C-alpha positions as YAML, in Angstrom:
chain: A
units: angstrom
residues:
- id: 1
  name: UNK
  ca: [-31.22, -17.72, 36.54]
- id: 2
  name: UNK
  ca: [-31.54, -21.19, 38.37]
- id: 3
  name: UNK
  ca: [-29.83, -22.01, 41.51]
- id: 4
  name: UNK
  ca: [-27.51, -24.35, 39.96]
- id: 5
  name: UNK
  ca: [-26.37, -21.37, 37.65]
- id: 6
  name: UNK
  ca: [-25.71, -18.94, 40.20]
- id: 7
  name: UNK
  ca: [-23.67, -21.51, 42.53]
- id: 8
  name: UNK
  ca: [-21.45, -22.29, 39.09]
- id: 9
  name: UNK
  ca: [-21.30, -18.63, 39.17]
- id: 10
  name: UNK
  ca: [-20.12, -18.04, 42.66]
- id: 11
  name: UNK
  ca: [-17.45, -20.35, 42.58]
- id: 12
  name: UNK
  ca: [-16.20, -19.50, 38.50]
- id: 13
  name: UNK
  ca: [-12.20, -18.37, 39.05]
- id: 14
  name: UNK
  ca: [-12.20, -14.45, 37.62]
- id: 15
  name: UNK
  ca: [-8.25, -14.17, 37.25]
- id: 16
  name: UNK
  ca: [-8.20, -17.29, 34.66]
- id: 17
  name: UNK
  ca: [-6.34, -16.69, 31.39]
- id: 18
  name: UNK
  ca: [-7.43, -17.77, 28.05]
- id: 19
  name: UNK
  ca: [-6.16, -21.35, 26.86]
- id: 20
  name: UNK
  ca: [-6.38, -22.32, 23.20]
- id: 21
  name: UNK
  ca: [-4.87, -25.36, 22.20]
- id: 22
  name: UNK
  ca: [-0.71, -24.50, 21.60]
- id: 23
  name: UNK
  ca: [0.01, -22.49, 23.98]
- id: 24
  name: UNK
  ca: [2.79, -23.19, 26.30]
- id: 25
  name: UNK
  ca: [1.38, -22.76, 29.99]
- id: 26
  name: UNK
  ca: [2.97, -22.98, 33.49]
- id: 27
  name: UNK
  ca: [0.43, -24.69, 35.91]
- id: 28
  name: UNK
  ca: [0.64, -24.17, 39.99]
- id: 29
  name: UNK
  ca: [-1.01, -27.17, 41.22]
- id: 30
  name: UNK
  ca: [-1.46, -27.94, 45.38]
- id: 31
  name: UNK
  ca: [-0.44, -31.49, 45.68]
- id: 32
  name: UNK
  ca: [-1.44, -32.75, 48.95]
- id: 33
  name: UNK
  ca: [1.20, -35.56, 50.21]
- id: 34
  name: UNK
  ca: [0.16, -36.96, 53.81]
- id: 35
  name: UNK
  ca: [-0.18, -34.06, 55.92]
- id: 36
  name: UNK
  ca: [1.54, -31.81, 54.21]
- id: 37
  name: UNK
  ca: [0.50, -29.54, 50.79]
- id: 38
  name: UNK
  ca: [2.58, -28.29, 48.68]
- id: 39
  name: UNK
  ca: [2.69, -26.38, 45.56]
- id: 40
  name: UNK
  ca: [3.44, -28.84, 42.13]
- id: 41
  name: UNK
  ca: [4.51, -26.55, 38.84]
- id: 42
  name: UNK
  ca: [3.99, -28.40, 35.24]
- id: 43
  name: UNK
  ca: [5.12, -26.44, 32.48]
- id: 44
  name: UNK
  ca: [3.97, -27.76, 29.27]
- id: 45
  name: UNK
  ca: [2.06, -27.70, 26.18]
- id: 46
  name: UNK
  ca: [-1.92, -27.53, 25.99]
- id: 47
  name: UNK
  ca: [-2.94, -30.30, 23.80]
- id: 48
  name: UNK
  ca: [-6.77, -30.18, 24.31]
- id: 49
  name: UNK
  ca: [-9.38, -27.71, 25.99]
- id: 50
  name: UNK
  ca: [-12.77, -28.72, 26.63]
- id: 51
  name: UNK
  ca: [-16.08, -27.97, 28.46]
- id: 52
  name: UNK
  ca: [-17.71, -24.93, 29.50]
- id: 53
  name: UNK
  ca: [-17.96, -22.63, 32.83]
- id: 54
  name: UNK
  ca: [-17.33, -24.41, 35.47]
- id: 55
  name: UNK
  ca: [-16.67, -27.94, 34.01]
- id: 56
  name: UNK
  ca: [-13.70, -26.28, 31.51]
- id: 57
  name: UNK
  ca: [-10.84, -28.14, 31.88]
- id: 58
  name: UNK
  ca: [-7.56, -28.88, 29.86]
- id: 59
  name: UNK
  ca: [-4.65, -31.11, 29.04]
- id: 60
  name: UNK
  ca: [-1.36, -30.39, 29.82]
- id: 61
  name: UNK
  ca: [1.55, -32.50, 27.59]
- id: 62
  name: UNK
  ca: [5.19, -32.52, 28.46]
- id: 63
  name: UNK
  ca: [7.94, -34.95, 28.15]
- id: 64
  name: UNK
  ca: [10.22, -35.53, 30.81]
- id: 65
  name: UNK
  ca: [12.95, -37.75, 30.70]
- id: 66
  name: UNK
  ca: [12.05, -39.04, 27.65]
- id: 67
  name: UNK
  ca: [8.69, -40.23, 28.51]
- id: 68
  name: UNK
  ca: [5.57, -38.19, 27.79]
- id: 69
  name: UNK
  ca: [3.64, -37.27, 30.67]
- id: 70
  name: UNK
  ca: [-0.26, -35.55, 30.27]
- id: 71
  name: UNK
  ca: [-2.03, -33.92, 33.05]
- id: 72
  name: UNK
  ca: [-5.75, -32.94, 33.21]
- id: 73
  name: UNK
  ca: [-6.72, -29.94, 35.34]
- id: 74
  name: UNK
  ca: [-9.79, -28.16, 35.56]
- id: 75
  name: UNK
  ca: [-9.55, -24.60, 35.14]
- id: 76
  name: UNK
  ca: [-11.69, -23.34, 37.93]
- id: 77
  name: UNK
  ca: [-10.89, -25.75, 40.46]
- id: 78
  name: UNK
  ca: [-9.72, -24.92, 44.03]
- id: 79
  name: UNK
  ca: [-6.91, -27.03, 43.58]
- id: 80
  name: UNK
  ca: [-5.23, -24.73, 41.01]
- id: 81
  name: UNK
  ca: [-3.35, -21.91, 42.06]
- id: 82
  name: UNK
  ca: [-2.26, -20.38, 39.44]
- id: 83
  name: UNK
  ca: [-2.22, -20.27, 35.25]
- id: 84
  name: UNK
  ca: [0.61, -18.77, 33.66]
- id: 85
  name: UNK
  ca: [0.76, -18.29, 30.00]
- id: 86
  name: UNK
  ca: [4.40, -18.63, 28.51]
- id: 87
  name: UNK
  ca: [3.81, -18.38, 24.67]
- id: 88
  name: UNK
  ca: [0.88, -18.81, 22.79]
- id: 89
  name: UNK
  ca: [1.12, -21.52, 19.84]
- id: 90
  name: UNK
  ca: [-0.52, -21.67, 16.17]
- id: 91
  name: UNK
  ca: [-2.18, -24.78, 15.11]
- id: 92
  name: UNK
  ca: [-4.96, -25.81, 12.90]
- id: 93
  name: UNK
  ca: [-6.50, -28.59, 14.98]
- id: 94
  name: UNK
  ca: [-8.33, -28.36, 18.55]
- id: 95
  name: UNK
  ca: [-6.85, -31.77, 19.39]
- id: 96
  name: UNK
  ca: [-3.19, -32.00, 19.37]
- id: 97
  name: UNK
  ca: [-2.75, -35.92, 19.91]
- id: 98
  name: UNK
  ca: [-0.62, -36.18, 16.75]
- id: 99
  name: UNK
  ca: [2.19, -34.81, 18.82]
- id: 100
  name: UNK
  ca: [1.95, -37.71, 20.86]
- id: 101
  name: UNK
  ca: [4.12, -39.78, 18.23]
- id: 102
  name: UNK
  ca: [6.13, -36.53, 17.38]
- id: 103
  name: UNK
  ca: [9.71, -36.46, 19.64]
- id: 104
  name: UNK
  ca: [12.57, -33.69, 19.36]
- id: 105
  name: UNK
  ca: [12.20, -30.97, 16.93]
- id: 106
  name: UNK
  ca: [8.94, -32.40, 15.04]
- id: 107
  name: UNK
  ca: [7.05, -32.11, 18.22]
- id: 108
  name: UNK
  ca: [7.38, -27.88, 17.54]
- id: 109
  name: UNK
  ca: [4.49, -25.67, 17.61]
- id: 110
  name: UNK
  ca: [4.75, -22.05, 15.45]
- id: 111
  name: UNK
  ca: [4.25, -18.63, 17.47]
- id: 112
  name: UNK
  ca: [1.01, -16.92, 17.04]
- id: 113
  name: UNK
  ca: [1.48, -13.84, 16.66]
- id: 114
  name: UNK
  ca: [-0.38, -11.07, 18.30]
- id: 115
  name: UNK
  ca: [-1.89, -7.58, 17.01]
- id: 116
  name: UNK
  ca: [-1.98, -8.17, 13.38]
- id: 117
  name: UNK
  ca: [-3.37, -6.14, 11.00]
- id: 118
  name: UNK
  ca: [-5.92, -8.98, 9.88]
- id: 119
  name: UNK
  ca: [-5.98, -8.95, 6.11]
- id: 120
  name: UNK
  ca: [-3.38, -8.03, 3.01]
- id: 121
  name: UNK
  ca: [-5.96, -5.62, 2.13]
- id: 122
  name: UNK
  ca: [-5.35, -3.66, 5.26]
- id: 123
  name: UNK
  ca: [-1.83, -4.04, 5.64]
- id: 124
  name: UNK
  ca: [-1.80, -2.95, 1.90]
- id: 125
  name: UNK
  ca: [-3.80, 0.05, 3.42]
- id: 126
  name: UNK
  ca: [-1.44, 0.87, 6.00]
- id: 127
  name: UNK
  ca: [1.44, 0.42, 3.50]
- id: 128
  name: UNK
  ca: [-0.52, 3.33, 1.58]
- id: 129
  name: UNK
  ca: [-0.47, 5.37, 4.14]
- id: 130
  name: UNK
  ca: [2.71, 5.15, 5.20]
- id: 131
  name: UNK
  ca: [4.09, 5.88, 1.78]
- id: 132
  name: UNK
  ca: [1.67, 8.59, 1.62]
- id: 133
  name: UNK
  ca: [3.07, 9.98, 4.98]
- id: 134
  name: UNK
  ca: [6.53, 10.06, 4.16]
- id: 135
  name: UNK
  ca: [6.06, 11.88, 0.53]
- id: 136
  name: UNK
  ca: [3.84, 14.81, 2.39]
- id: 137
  name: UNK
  ca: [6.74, 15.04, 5.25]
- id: 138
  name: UNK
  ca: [9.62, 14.99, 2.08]
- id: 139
  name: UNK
  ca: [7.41, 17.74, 0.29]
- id: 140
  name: UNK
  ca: [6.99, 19.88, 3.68]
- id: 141
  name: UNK
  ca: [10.62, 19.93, 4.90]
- id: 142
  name: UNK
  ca: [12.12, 20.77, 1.38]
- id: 143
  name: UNK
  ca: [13.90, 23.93, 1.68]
- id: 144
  name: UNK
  ca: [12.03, 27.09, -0.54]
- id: 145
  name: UNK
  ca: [14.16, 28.66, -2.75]
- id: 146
  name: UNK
  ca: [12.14, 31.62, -3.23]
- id: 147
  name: UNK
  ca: [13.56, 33.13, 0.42]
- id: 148
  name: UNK
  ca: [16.92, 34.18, -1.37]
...
């Protein structure tokens, strides 16, 4: 391991979520205005994610007001407090600058969902088993009519 790899290592951020491109994330930002810091929240959507280690950063898209406003951050930087997650989105591209021309209810992302089963040929497995489940329980709590 060089030098320059263990100094990215000792200053890589260990409580920083996964970003994909979609999700909806909260960003804690300190904003330093004349003497004084304080702590700036955007909440919007992530529209691009790029680099590696230390040099990953991302875009943040929201519209306020009714103009569009993007913000670049990078992930492990001191400035950042904190990343919050809100809802994870599903899209199909890594780079979401179509939604710049989108406004209103175009501009909507789907909700990935979480925990799947994977494929139909599992769920069709599961459904199987289920099924299977159920008729052994029926079969086991039927009443014998031989006790009479």
């Amino acid at each position: 391991m060089s030098v320059i790899d263990q100094l990215e290592a000792e200053q890589l951020k260990e409580d920083v979520p996964e970003l994909r491109p979609g999700d909806t994330v909260r960003v804690h930002a300190k904003v330093v205005e004349g003497t004084r810091e304080r702590i700036q929240v955007l909440e919007g959507l992530v529209i691009r994610v790029t680099g590696g280690g230390l040099k990953r950063n991302f875009t943040v898209r929201r519209v306020a007001n009714g103009v569009g406003v993007e913000r670049t951050f990078l992930l492990h930087s001191p400035r950042i407090d904190k990343v919050e997650v809100m809802r994870h989105g599903q899209v199909r591209q890594a780079r979401l600058y179509y939604l710049r021309s989108k406004i209103g209810k175009d501009a909507r992302i789907k909700e990935r969902r979480e925990g799947g089963t994977g494929s139909k040929a599992e769920a069709q497995r599961s459904r199987t088993n289920r099924r299977q489940a159920v008729s052994l329980a029926a079969t086991s709590a039927a009443p014998e009519e031989d006790a009479e």
